[in-house]
CSV table of C-alpha atoms in Angstrom, one decimal:
chain,number,residue,atom,x,y,z
A,1,UNK,CA,-9.3,-3.6,11.4
A,2,UNK,CA,-6.0,-5.7,10.6
A,3,UNK,CA,-4.9,-8.2,14.0
A,4,UNK,CA,-1.5,-10.2,12.9
A,5,UNK,CA,-0.7,-12.3,15.6
A,6,UNK,CA,2.9,-15.0,15.5
A,7,UNK,CA,3.1,-14.5,12.2
A,8,UNK,CA,6.2,-16.0,10.4
A,9,UNK,CA,7.5,-16.5,6.9
A,10,UNK,CA,9.9,-18.0,4.9
A,11,UNK,CA,11.0,-18.3,1.3
A,12,UNK,CA,11.0,-21.3,-0.7
A,13,UNK,CA,14.9,-20.8,-0.5
A,14,UNK,CA,14.3,-20.8,3.1
A,15,UNK,CA,15.7,-17.7,4.0
A,16,UNK,CA,13.4,-16.5,7.0
A,17,UNK,CA,11.7,-13.1,6.1
A,18,UNK,CA,9.2,-12.6,9.1
A,19,UNK,CA,9.7,-14.0,12.9
A,20,UNK,CA,6.3,-14.0,15.3
A,21,UNK,CA,5.2,-10.8,13.8
A,22,UNK,CA,2.0,-9.5,16.5
A,23,UNK,CA,0.7,-6.3,14.8
A,24,UNK,CA,-3.2,-4.3,15.9
A,25,UNK,CA,-4.4,-1.8,13.2
A,26,UNK,CA,-7.0,0.4,13.5
A,27,UNK,CA,-9.7,2.0,11.9
A,28,UNK,CA,-7.8,5.3,10.0
A,29,UNK,CA,-4.3,5.0,11.2
A,30,UNK,CA,-2.1,6.5,9.4
A,31,UNK,CA,1.3,3.8,9.8
A,32,UNK,CA,5.0,4.7,8.6
A,33,UNK,CA,6.6,0.8,8.3
A,34,UNK,CA,10.4,1.5,8.1
A,35,UNK,CA,13.5,-0.6,8.0
A,36,UNK,CA,16.7,-1.5,5.8
A,37,UNK,CA,16.8,-3.6,2.8
A,38,UNK,CA,15.7,-7.4,3.6
A,39,UNK,CA,14.0,-5.9,7.0
A,40,UNK,CA,10.4,-7.4,5.4
A,41,UNK,CA,8.7,-4.4,5.2
A,42,UNK,CA,7.4,-6.0,1.8
A,43,UNK,CA,6.6,-9.1,3.0
A,44,UNK,CA,4.8,-8.2,5.8
A,45,UNK,CA,2.4,-5.5,3.5
A,46,UNK,CA,2.0,-8.6,1.1
A,47,UNK,CA,0.2,-10.6,4.3
A,48,UNK,CA,-2.8,-8.0,4.6
A,49,UNK,CA,-4.5,-9.0,1.4
A,50,UNK,CA,-3.3,-12.9,0.6
A,51,UNK,CA,-0.6,-12.2,-1.6
A,52,UNK,CA,2.3,-14.3,0.5
A,53,UNK,CA,0.6,-17.1,3.4
A,54,UNK,CA,2.8,-17.5,6.2
A,55,UNK,CA,2.2,-19.3,9.8
A,56,UNK,CA,0.0,-17.5,12.4
A,57,UNK,CA,-2.7,-15.7,12.4
A,58,UNK,CA,-3.4,-12.6,9.6
A,59,UNK,CA,-7.4,-11.3,10.4
A,60,UNK,CA,-9.1,-8.5,8.3
A,61,UNK,CA,-12.2,-6.8,9.4
A,62,UNK,CA,-12.7,-9.9,11.9
A,63,UNK,CA,-11.7,-12.5,8.4
A,64,UNK,CA,-9.5,-14.6,8.4
A,65,UNK,CA,-7.2,-14.0,5.3
A,66,UNK,CA,-7.2,-17.4,3.9
A,67,UNK,CA,-8.8,-18.4,0.4
A,68,UNK,CA,-12.6,-19.0,1.5
A,69,UNK,CA,-12.1,-15.1,2.6
A,70,UNK,CA,-10.0,-13.6,-0.5
A,71,UNK,CA,-11.6,-12.0,-2.8
A,72,UNK,CA,-13.4,-9.8,-0.2
A,73,UNK,CA,-10.2,-9.3,1.5
A,74,UNK,CA,-8.7,-7.9,-1.8
A,75,UNK,CA,-11.8,-5.3,-2.1
A,76,UNK,CA,-11.2,-4.1,1.3
A,77,UNK,CA,-7.2,-3.9,1.3
A,78,UNK,CA,-5.8,-2.0,-2.2
A,79,UNK,CA,-2.2,-2.5,-2.4
A,80,UNK,CA,0.0,0.1,-4.5
A,81,UNK,CA,3.3,-1.4,-5.5
A,82,UNK,CA,6.5,0.1,-5.6
A,83,UNK,CA,7.0,-0.4,-9.7
A,84,UNK,CA,3.2,0.9,-11.4
A,85,UNK,CA,4.4,-0.8,-14.1
A,86,UNK,CA,3.9,-4.8,-12.0
A,87,UNK,CA,-0.2,-2.5,-12.1
A,88,UNK,CA,-0.5,-1.0,-15.0
A,89,UNK,CA,-1.0,-3.3,-17.7
A,90,UNK,CA,-3.5,-2.2,-20.1
A,91,UNK,CA,-3.7,-0.3,-23.6
A,92,UNK,CA,-5.4,2.6,-22.0
A,93,UNK,CA,-5.8,4.5,-18.7
A,94,UNK,CA,-9.4,3.8,-18.4
A,95,UNK,CA,-9.2,0.1,-18.5
A,96,UNK,CA,-6.9,-0.2,-16.1
A,97,UNK,CA,-9.2,1.5,-13.6
A,98,UNK,CA,-11.6,-0.6,-14.5
A,99,UNK,CA,-10.0,-3.7,-14.1
A,100,UNK,CA,-11.5,-4.4,-10.4
A,101,UNK,CA,-14.8,-3.1,-10.7
A,102,UNK,CA,-15.4,-4.9,-14.4
A,103,UNK,CA,-13.3,-8.5,-12.2
A,104,UNK,CA,-16.1,-7.7,-9.4
A,105,UNK,CA,-19.2,-7.9,-12.0
A,106,UNK,CA,-20.4,-4.7,-12.1
A,107,UNK,CA,-22.6,-3.1,-13.6
A,108,UNK,CA,-21.4,-0.6,-16.6
A,109,UNK,CA,-22.6,2.3,-15.0
A,110,UNK,CA,-21.3,2.1,-12.1
A,111,UNK,CA,-17.8,0.7,-13.3
A,112,UNK,CA,-17.7,4.1,-15.3
A,113,UNK,CA,-18.7,6.2,-12.5
A,114,UNK,CA,-15.7,4.3,-10.4
A,115,UNK,CA,-13.4,4.9,-12.8
A,116,UNK,CA,-14.1,8.4,-13.1
A,117,UNK,CA,-14.2,8.8,-9.4
A,118,UNK,CA,-10.8,7.4,-8.7
A,119,UNK,CA,-9.4,9.7,-11.4
A,120,UNK,CA,-10.8,12.8,-10.1
A,121,UNK,CA,-9.1,11.2,-6.6
A,122,UNK,CA,-6.0,11.5,-7.8
A,123,UNK,CA,-6.5,15.0,-9.9
A,124,UNK,CA,-5.7,12.5,-13.0
A,125,UNK,CA,-9.3,13.6,-15.1
A,126,UNK,CA,-8.8,13.5,-18.5
A,127,UNK,CA,-6.2,10.7,-19.2
A,128,UNK,CA,-8.6,8.0,-19.1
A,129,UNK,CA,-7.6,7.7,-23.5
A,130,UNK,CA,-4.5,7.5,-22.1
A,131,UNK,CA,-1.8,4.6,-23.0
A,132,UNK,CA,0.0,4.4,-19.4
A,133,UNK,CA,3.2,3.7,-20.9
A,134,UNK,CA,3.4,7.2,-22.3
A,135,UNK,CA,3.0,8.6,-18.7
A,136,UNK,CA,5.9,9.8,-16.3
A,137,UNK,CA,6.7,8.1,-13.2
A,138,UNK,CA,4.7,10.3,-11.1
A,139,UNK,CA,1.7,9.9,-13.7
A,140,UNK,CA,1.9,6.0,-13.1
A,141,UNK,CA,2.2,6.4,-9.6
A,142,UNK,CA,-1.2,8.3,-9.7
A,143,UNK,CA,-2.9,5.4,-11.9
A,144,UNK,CA,-1.6,2.6,-10.6
A,145,UNK,CA,-3.2,4.5,-6.9
A,146,UNK,CA,-6.6,4.9,-8.9
A,147,UNK,CA,-6.7,1.5,-10.1
A,148,UNK,CA,-7.0,0.4,-6.5
A,149,UNK,CA,-9.3,3.5,-5.5
A,150,UNK,CA,-11.5,2.1,-8.1
A,151,UNK,CA,-12.4,-0.9,-5.5
A,152,UNK,CA,-13.5,1.6,-3.0
A,153,UNK,CA,-11.0,-0.2,-0.3
A,154,UNK,CA,-10.7,0.3,3.5
A,155,UNK,CA,-7.1,0.2,3.6
A,156,UNK,CA,-4.3,0.8,1.7
A,157,UNK,CA,-1.2,-0.1,1.6
A,158,UNK,CA,1.7,1.5,0.0
A,159,UNK,CA,5.4,-0.3,-1.1
A,160,UNK,CA,7.8,2.6,-1.6
A,161,UNK,CA,5.3,5.0,-3.0
A,162,UNK,CA,7.8,7.8,-3.4
A,163,UNK,CA,10.6,5.8,-4.9
A,164,UNK,CA,12.2,7.2,-8.4
A,165,UNK,CA,10.2,10.3,-8.3
A,166,UNK,CA,11.6,13.8,-8.6
A,167,UNK,CA,11.1,16.3,-6.0
A,168,UNK,CA,8.2,17.8,-7.8
A,169,UNK,CA,6.5,14.4,-8.2
A,170,UNK,CA,6.9,13.3,-4.7
A,171,UNK,CA,5.5,16.4,-3.0
A,172,UNK,CA,2.3,16.5,-5.1
A,173,UNK,CA,2.3,12.1,-4.5
A,174,UNK,CA,2.7,13.0,-0.6
A,175,UNK,CA,-0.3,15.7,-1.1
A,176,UNK,CA,-2.5,13.3,-2.3
A,177,UNK,CA,-1.3,10.6,0.1
A,178,UNK,CA,-2.2,13.3,3.0
A,179,UNK,CA,-5.6,14.3,1.4
A,180,UNK,CA,-7.0,10.1,1.2
A,181,UNK,CA,-9.5,8.9,4.3
A,182,UNK,CA,-8.6,5.1,4.4
A,183,UNK,CA,-6.5,3.5,6.7
A,184,UNK,CA,-2.5,3.7,5.5
A,185,UNK,CA,0.5,1.6,5.8
A,186,UNK,CA,3.0,2.4,4.0
A,187,UNK,CA,6.6,0.8,3.6
A,188,UNK,CA,9.1,3.1,3.1
A,189,UNK,CA,12.6,4.7,3.6
A,190,UNK,CA,11.4,7.9,3.2
A,191,UNK,CA,11.6,9.5,6.7
A,192,UNK,CA,10.7,13.0,5.9
A,193,UNK,CA,7.4,11.2,4.6
A,194,UNK,CA,6.9,9.5,7.8
A,195,UNK,CA,7.4,12.4,9.7
A,196,UNK,CA,4.2,14.2,7.4
A,197,UNK,CA,2.0,11.8,6.9
A,198,UNK,CA,2.0,9.3,9.9
A,199,UNK,CA,1.3,9.5,13.1
A,200,UNK,CA,2.5,5.7,14.3
A,201,UNK,CA,5.8,4.3,13.0
A,202,UNK,CA,6.8,0.7,13.2
A,203,UNK,CA,10.5,-0.1,13.1
A,204,UNK,CA,11.5,-3.6,11.4
A,205,UNK,CA,14.7,-5.2,11.7
A,206,UNK,CA,15.5,-8.9,10.3
A,207,UNK,CA,12.0,-9.8,10.3
A,208,UNK,CA,11.2,-8.8,13.6
A,209,UNK,CA,9.3,-5.7,14.7
A,210,UNK,CA,12.1,-3.8,17.2
A,211,UNK,CA,9.9,-0.5,18.2
A,212,UNK,CA,6.0,0.4,17.6
A,213,UNK,CA,4.9,4.0,18.5
A,214,UNK,CA,4.1,7.7,18.3
A,215,UNK,CA,6.2,8.6,14.6
A,216,UNK,CA,7.2,11.9,16.2
A,217,UNK,CA,8.6,10.8,18.9
A,218,UNK,CA,10.7,7.2,17.1
A,219,UNK,CA,11.9,9.8,14.9
A,220,UNK,CA,13.6,11.6,17.8
A,221,UNK,CA,15.9,8.1,18.7
A,222,UNK,CA,18.9,9.1,16.7
A,223,UNK,CA,20.5,5.1,18.5
A,224,UNK,CA,17.6,4.0,17.1
A,225,UNK,CA,17.5,4.9,13.9
A,226,UNK,CA,21.2,4.4,14.0
A,227,UNK,CA,21.2,0.6,14.8
A,228,UNK,CA,18.3,-0.2,12.7
A,229,UNK,CA,19.8,1.3,9.2
A,230,UNK,CA,17.8,4.0,8.9
A,231,UNK,CA,20.6,6.8,9.1
């Protein structure tokens, strides 16, 4: 579903963020991307739906991630940001979840159906008329996920999904993520999440992939975790 070849990226200030990234992702995979702050995890994820564009090749479902294919790719790849306030901007939950389908120009009945299904998927039925800014952190995370699910994506990308959550909200979010059928890529410091939800783990350091393999095996490599600022 995703094929990245020789991807490199530097920020406008000259800071190098990614160097020669090569990565293939197959349908249905659940992948944890781990690394210390500044390792390049979030920057890598932002290339998967064209938020950032670096040197190299990013192909999603056979389409080069470029301006020509950007709209189709963003319908297939849903990104859930670390801070849900970056995603929630409407007066009601309904309007936030409906934003993507409305942008696609779908009929009103289809939009309503997608909103209902997305809210049901994150167990937030009955919240459609609520103001997102009055919700708890865990509730906001769920609504942010619903805004992406309403687009019917094949791939879901999460940036630090458990950051800032209390233990109960974190547990409920993990249960939700475990039920999602889409291909998942999750950038996180939460090694327990990686152990529980993913089958493949990618370790990044200084903008490079330094390890890629079964999570259960890599999580047992204490030297690898230590060398890359994970313990």
